[in-house]
mmCIF file of N, CA and C in Angstrom:
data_model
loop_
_atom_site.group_PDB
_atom_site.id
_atom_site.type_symbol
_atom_site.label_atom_id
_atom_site.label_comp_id
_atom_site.label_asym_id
_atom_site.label_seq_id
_atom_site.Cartn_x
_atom_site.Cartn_y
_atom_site.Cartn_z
ATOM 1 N N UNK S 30 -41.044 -112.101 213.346
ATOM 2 C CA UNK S 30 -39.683 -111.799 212.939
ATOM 3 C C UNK S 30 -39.673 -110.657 211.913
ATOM 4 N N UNK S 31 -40.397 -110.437 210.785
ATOM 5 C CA UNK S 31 -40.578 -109.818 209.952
ATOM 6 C C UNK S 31 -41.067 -108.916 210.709
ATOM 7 N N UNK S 32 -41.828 -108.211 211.814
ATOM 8 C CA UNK S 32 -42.335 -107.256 212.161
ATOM 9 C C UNK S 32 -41.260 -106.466 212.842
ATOM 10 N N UNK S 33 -40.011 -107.468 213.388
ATOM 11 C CA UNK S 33 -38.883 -106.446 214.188
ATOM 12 C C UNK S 33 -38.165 -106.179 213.125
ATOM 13 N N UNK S 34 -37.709 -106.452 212.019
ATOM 14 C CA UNK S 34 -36.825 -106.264 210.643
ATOM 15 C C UNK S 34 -37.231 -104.686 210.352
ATOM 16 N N UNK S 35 -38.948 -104.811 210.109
ATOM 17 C CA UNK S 35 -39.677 -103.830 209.470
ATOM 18 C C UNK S 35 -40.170 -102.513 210.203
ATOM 19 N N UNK S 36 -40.223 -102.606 210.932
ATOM 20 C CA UNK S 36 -41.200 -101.874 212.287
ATOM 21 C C UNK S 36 -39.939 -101.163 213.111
ATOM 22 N N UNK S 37 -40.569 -99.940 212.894
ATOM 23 C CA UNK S 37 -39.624 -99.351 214.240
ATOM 24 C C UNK S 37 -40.333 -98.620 215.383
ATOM 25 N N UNK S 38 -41.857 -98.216 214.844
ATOM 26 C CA UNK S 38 -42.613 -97.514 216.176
ATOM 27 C C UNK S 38 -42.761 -99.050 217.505
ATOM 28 N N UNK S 39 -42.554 -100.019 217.127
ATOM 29 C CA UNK S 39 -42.608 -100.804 218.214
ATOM 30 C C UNK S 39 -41.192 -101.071 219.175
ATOM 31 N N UNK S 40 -40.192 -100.536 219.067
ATOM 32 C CA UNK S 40 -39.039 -100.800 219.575
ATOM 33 C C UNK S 40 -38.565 -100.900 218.285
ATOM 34 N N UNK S 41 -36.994 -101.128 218.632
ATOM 35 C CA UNK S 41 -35.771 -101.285 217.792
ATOM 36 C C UNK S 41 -36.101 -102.097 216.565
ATOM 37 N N UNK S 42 -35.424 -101.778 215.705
ATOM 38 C CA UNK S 42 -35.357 -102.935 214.524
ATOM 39 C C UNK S 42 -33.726 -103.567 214.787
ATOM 40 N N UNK S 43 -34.017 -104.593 213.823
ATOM 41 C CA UNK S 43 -32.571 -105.354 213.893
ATOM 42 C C UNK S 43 -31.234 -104.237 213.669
ATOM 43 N N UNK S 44 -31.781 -103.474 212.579
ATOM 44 C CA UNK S 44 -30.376 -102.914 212.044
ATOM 45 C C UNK S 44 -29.817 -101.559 213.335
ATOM 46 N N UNK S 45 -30.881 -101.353 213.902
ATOM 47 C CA UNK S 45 -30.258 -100.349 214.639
ATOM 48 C C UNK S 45 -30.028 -101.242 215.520
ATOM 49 N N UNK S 46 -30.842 -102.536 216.238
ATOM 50 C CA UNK S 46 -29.686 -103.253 217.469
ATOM 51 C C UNK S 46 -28.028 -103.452 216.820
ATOM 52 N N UNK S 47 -28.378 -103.934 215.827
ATOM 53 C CA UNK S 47 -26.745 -104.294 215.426
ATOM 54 C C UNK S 47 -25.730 -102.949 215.398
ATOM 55 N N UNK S 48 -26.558 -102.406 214.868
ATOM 56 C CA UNK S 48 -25.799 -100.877 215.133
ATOM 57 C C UNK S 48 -25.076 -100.121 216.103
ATOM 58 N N UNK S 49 -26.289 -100.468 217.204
ATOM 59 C CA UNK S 49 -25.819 -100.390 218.521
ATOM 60 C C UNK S 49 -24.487 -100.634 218.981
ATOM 61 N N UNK S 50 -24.671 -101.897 218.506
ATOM 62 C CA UNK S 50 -23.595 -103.387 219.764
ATOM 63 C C UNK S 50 -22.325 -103.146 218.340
ATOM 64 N N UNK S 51 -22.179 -102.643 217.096
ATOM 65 C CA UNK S 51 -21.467 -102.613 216.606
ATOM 66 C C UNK S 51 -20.429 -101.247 216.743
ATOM 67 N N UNK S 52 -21.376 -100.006 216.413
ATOM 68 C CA UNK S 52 -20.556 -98.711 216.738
ATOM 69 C C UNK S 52 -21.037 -97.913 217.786
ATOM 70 N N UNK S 53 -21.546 -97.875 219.126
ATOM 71 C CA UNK S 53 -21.751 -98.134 220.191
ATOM 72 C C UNK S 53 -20.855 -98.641 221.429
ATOM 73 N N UNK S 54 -20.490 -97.948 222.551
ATOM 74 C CA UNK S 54 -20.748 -98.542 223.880
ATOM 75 C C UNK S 54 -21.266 -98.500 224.626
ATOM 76 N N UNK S 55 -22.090 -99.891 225.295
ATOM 77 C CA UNK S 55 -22.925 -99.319 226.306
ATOM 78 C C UNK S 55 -22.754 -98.703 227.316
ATOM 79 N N UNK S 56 -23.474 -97.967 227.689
ATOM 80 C CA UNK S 56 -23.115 -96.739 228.650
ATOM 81 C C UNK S 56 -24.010 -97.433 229.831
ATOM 82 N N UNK S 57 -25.444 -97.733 229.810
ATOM 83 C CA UNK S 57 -25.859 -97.894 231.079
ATOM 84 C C UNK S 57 -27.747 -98.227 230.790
ATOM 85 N N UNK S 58 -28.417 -99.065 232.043
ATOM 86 C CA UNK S 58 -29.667 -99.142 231.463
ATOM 87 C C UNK S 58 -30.471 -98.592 232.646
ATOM 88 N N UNK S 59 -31.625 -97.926 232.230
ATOM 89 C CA UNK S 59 -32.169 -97.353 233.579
ATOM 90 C C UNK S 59 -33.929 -98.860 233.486
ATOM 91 N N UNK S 60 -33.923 -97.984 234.936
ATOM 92 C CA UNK S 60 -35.537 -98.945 235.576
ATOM 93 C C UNK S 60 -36.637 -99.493 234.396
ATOM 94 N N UNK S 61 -36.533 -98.838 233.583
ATOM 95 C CA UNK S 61 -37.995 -99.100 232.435
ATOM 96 C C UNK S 61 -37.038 -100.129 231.554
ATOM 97 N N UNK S 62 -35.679 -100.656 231.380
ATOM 98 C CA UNK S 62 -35.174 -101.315 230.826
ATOM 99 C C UNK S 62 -34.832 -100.953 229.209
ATOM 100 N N UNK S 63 -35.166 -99.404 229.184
ATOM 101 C CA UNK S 63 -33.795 -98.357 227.924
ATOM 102 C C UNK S 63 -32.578 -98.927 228.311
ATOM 103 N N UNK S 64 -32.151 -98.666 227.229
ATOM 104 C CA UNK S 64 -30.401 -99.329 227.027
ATOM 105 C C UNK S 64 -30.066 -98.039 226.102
ATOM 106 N N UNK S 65 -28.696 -97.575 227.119
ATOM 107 C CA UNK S 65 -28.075 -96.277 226.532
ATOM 108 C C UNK S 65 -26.798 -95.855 226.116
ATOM 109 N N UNK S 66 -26.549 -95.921 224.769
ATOM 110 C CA UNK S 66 -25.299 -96.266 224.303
ATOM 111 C C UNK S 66 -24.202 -94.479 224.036
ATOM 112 N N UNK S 67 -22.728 -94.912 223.781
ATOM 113 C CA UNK S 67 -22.256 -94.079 223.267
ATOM 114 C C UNK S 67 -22.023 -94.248 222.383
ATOM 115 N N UNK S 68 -21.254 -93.417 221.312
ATOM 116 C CA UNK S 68 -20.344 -93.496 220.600
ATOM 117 C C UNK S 68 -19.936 -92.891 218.992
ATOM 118 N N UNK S 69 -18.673 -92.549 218.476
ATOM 119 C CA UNK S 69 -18.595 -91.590 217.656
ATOM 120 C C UNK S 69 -18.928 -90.353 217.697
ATOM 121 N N UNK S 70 -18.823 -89.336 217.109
ATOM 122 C CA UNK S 70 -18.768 -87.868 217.460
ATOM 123 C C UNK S 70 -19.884 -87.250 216.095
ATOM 124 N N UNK S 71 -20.548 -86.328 216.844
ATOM 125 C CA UNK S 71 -21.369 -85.901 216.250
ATOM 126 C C UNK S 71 -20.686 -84.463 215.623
ATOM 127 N N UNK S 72 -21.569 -83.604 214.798
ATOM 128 C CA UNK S 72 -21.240 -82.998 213.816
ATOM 129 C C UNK S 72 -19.864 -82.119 214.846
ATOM 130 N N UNK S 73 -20.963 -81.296 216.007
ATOM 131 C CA UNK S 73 -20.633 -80.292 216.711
ATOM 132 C C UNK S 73 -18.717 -80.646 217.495
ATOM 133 N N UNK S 74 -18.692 -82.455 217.459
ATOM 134 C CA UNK S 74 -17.772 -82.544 218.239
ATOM 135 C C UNK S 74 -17.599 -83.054 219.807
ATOM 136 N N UNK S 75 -18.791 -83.066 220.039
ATOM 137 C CA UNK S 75 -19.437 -84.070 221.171
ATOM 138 C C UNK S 75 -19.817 -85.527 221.134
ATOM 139 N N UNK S 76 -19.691 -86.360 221.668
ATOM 140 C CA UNK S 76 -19.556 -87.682 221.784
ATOM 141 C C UNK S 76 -21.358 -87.721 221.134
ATOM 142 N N UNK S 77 -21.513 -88.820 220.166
ATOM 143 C CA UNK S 77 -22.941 -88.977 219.620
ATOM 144 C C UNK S 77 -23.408 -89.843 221.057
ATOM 145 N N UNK S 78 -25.110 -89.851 221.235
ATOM 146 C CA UNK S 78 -25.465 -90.466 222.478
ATOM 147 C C UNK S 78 -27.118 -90.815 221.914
ATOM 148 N N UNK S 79 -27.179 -92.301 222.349
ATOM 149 C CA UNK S 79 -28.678 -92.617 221.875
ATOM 150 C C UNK S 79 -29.372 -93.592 222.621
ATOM 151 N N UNK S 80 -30.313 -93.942 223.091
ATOM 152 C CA UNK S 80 -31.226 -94.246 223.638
ATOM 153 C C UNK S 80 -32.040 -95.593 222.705
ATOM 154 N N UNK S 81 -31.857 -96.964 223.038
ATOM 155 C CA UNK S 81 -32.812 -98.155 222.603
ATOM 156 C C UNK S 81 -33.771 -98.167 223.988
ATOM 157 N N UNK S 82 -35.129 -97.819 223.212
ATOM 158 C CA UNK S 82 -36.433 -98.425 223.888
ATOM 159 C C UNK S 82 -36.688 -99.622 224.445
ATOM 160 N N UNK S 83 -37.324 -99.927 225.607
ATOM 161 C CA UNK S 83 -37.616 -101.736 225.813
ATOM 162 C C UNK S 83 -39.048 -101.492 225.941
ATOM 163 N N UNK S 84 -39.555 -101.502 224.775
ATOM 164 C CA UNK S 84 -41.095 -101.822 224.150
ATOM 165 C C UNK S 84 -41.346 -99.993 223.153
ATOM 166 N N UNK S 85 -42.665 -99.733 223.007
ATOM 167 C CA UNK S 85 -42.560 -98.452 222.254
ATOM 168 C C UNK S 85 -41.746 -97.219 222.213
ATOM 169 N N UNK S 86 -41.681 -97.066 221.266
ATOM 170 C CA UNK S 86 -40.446 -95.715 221.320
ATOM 171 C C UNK S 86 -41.195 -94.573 221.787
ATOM 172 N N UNK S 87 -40.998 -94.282 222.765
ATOM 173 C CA UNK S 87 -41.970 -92.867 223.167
ATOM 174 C C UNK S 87 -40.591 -92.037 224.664
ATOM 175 N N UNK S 88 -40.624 -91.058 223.834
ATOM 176 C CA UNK S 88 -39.035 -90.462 224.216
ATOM 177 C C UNK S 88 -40.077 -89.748 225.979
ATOM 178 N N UNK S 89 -40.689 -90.101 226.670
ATOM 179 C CA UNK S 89 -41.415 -89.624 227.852
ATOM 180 C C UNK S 89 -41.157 -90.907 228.417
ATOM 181 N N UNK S 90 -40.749 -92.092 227.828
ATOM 182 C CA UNK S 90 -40.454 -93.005 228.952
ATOM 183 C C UNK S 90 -38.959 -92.957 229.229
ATOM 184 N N UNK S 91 -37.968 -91.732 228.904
ATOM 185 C CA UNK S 91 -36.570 -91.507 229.755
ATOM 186 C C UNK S 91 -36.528 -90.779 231.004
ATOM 187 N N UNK S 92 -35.970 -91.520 232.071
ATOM 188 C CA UNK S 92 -35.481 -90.542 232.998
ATOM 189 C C UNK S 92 -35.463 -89.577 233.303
ATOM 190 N N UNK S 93 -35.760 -88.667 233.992
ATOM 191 C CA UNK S 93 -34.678 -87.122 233.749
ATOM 192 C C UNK S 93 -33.750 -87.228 233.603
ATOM 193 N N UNK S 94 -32.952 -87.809 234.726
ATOM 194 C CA UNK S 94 -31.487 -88.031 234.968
ATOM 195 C C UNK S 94 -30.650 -88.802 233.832
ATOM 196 N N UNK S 95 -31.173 -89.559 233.082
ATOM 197 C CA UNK S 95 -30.892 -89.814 231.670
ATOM 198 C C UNK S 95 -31.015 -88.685 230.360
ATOM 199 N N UNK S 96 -31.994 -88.677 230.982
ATOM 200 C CA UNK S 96 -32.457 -87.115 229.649
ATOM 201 C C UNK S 96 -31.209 -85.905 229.688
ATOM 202 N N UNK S 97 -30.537 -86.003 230.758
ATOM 203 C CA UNK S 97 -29.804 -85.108 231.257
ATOM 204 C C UNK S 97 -28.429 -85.503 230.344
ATOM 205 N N UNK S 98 -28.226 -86.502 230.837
ATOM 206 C CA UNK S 98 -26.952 -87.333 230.211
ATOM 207 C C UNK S 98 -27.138 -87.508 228.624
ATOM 208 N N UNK S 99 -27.914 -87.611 227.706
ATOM 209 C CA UNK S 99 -28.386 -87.743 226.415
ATOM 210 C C UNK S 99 -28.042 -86.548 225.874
ATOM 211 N N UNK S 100 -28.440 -85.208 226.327
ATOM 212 C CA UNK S 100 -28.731 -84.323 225.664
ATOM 213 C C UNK S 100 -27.653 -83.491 226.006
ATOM 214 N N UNK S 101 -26.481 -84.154 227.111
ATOM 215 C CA UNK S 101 -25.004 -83.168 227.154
ATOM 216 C C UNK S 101 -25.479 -82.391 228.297
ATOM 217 N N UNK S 102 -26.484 -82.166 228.940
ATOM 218 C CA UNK S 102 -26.457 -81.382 230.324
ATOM 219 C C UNK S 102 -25.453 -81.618 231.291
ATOM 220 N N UNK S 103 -25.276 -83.301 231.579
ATOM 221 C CA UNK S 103 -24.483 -83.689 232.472
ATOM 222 C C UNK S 103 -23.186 -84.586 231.879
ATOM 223 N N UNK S 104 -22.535 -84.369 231.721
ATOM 224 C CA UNK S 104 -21.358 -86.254 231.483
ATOM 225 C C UNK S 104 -21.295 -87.541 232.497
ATOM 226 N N UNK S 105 -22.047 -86.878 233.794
ATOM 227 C CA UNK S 105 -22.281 -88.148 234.586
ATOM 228 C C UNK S 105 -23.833 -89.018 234.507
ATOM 229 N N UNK S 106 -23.058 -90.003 234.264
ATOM 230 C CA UNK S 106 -24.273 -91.280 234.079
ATOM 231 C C UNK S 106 -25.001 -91.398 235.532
ATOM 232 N N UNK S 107 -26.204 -91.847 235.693
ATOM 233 C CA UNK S 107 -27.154 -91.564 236.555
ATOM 234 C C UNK S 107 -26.765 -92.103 237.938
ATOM 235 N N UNK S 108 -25.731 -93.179 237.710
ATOM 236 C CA UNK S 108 -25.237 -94.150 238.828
ATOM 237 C C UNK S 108 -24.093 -93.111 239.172
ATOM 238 N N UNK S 109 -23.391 -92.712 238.246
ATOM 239 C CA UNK S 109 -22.128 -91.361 239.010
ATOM 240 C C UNK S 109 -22.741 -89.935 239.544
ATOM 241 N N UNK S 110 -24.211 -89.559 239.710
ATOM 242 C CA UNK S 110 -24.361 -88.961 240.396
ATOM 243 C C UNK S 110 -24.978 -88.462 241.506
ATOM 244 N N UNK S 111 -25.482 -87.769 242.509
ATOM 245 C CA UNK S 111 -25.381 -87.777 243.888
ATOM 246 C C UNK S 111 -26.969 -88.816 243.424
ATOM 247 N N UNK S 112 -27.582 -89.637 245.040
ATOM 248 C CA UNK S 112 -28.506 -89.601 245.694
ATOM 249 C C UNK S 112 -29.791 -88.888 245.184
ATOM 250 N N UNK S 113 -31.002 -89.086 244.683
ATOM 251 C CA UNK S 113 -32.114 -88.447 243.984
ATOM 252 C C UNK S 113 -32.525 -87.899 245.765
ATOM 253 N N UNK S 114 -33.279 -86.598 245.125
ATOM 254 C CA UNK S 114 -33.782 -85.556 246.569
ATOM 255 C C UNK S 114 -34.794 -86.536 247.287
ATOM 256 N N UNK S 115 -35.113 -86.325 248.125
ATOM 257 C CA UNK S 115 -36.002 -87.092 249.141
ATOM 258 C C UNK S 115 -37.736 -86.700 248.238
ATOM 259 N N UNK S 116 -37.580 -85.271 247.589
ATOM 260 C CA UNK S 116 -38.824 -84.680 247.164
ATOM 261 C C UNK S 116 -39.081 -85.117 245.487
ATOM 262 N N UNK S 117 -38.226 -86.229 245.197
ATOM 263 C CA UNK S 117 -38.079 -86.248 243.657
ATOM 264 C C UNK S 117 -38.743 -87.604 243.444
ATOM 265 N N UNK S 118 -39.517 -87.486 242.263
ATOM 266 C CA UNK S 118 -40.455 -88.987 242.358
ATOM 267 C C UNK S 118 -39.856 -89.570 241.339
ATOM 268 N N UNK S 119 -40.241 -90.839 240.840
ATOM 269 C CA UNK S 119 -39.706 -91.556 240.065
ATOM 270 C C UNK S 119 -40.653 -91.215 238.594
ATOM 271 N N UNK S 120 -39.351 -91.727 237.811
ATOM 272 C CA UNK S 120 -40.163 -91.288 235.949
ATOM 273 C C UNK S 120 -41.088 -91.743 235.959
ATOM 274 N N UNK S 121 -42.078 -91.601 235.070
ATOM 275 C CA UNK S 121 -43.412 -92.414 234.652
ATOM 276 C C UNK S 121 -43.053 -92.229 232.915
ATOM 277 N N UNK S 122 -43.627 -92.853 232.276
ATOM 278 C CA UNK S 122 -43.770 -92.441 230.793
ATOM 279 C C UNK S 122 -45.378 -91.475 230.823
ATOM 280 N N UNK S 123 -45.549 -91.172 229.647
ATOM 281 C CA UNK S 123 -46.629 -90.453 229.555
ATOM 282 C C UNK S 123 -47.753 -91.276 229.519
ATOM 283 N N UNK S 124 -48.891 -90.977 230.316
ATOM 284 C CA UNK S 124 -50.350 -91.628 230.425
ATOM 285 C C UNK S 124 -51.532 -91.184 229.858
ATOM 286 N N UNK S 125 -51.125 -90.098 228.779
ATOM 287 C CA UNK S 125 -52.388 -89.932 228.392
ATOM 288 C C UNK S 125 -53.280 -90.825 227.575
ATOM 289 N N UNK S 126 -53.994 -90.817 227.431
ATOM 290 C CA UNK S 126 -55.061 -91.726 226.642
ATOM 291 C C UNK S 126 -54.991 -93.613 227.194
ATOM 292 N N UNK S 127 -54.782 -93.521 228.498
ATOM 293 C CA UNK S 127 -54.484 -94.186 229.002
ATOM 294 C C UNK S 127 -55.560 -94.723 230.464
ATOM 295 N N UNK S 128 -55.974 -95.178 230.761
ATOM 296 C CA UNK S 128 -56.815 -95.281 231.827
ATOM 297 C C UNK S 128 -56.250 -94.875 233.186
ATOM 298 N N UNK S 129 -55.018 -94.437 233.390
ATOM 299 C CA UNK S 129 -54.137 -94.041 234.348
ATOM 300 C C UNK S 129 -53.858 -92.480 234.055
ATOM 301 N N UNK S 130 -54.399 -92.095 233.254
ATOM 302 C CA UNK S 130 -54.073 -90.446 232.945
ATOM 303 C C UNK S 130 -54.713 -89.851 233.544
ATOM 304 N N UNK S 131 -54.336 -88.370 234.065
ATOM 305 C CA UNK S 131 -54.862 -87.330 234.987
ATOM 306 C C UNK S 131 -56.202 -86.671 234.534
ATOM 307 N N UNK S 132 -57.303 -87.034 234.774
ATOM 308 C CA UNK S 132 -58.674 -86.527 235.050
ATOM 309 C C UNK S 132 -58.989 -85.171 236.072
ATOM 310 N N UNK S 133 -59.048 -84.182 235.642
ATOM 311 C CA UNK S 133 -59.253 -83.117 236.930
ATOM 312 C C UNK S 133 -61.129 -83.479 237.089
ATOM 313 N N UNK S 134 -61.435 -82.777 238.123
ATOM 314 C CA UNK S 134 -63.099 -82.767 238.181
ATOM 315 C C UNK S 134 -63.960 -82.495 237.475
ATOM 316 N N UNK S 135 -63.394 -81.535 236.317
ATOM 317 C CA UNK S 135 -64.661 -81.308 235.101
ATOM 318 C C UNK S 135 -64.406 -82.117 234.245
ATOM 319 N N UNK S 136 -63.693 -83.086 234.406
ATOM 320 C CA UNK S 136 -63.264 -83.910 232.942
ATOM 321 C C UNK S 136 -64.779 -84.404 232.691
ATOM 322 N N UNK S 137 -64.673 -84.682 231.161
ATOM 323 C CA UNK S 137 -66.007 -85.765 231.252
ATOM 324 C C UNK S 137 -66.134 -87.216 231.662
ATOM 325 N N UNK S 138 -64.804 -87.581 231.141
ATOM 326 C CA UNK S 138 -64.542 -88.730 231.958
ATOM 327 C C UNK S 138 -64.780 -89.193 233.892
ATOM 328 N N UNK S 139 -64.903 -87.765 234.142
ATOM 329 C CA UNK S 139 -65.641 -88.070 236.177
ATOM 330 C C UNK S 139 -66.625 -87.603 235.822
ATOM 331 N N UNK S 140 -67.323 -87.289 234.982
ATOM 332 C CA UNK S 140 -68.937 -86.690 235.211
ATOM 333 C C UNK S 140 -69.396 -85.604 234.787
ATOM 334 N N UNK S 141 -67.919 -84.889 234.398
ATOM 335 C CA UNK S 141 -68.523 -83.316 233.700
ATOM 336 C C UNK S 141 -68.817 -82.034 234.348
ATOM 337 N N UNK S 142 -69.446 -82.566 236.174
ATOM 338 C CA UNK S 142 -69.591 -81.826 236.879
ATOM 339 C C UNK S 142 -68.077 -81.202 237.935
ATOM 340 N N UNK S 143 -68.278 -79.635 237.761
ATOM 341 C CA UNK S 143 -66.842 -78.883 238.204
ATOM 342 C C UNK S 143 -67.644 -78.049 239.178
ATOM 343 N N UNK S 144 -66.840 -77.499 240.399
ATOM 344 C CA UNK S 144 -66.905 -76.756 241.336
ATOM 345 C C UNK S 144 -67.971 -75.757 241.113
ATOM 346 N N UNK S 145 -68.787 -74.845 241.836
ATOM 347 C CA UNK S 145 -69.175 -73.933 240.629
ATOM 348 C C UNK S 145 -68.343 -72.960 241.604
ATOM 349 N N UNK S 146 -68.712 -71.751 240.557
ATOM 350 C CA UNK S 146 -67.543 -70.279 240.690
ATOM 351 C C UNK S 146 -67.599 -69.901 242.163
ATOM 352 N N UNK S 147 -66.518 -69.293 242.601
ATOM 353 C CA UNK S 147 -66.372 -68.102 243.923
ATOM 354 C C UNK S 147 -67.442 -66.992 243.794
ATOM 355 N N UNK S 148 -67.983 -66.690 242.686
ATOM 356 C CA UNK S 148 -68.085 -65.394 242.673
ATOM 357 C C UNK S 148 -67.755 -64.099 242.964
ATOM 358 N N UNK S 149 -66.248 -64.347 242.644
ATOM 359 C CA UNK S 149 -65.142 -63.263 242.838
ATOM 360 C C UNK S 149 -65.253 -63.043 241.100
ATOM 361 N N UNK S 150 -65.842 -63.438 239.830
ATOM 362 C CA UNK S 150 -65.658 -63.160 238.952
ATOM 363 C C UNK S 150 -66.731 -62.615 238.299
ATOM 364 N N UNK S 151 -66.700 -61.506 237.581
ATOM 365 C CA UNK S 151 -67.269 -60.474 237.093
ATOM 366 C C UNK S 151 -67.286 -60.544 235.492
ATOM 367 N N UNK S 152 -68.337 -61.239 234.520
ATOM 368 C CA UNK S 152 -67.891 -60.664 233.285
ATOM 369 C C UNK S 152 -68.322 -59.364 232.504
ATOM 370 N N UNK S 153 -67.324 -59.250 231.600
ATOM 371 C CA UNK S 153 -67.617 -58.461 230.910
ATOM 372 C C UNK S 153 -68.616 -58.262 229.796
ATOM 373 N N UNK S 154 -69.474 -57.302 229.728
ATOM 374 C CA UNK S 154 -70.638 -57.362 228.312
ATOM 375 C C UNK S 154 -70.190 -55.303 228.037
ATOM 376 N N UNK S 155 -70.388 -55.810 226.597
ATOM 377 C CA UNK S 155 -69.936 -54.516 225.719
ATOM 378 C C UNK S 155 -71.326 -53.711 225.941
ATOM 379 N N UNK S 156 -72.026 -53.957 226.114
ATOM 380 C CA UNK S 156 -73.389 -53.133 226.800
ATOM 381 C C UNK S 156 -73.314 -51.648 227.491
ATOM 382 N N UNK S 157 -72.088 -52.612 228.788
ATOM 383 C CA UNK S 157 -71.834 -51.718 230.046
ATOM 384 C C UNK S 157 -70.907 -50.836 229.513
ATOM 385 N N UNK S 158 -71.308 -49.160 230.254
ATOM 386 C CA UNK S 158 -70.543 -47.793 230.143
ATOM 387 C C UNK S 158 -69.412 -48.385 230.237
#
């Protein structure tokens, strides 16, 4: 209990849930289970817009199509707009340092060993005329 009061890199604390559900409306929750509120006007005059985490706060686990709506690109919420492209994949949060993160072939993590060269490449030494 004391760790959600105190703690905010783990998700929400109390005062911003209450915050939420107090000057806040909810607007909408996407697949990873963010909860995305409106409400009140920010400096500029645009509706304020914020984003509660469901587990670590790490702003790579939003949507695009949310990210879109957050940051004023779009005013339509993800459900008011068209059909996602046939070529469009679904969010991931970020995986690095993660056992699911992208390894190319020289990583050290596969072995260290990488392609060797084309020999289309030529270096340079200050030697040569």
């Amino acid at each position: 209990m004391l760790k959600k009061i105190f703690t905010w890199w783990d998700g929400a604390t109390i005062g911003t849930l209450l915050f939420s559900k107090m000057n806040g409306a909810r607007v909408g929750e996407d697949a990873l289970g963010n909860v995305y509120y409106e409400g009140g006007r920010a400096t500029d005059g645009r509706p304020r817009r914020w984003v509660i985490y469901a587990g670590s706060n790490d702003a790579s686990r939003v949507p695009a199509e949310w990210h879109g709506w957050l940051h004023h690109s779009t005013d339509l919420t993800p459900d008011q707009q068209p059909a996602p492209r046939g070529w469009q994949k679904p969010a991931l949060p970020n995986l690095t340092g993660t056992d699911a993160a992208y390894r190319p072939s020289g990583a050290l993590e596969r072995g260290g060993v990488r392609a060797a060269a084309t020999g289309d490449y030529e270096a340079w030494s200050p030697t040569e005329p």
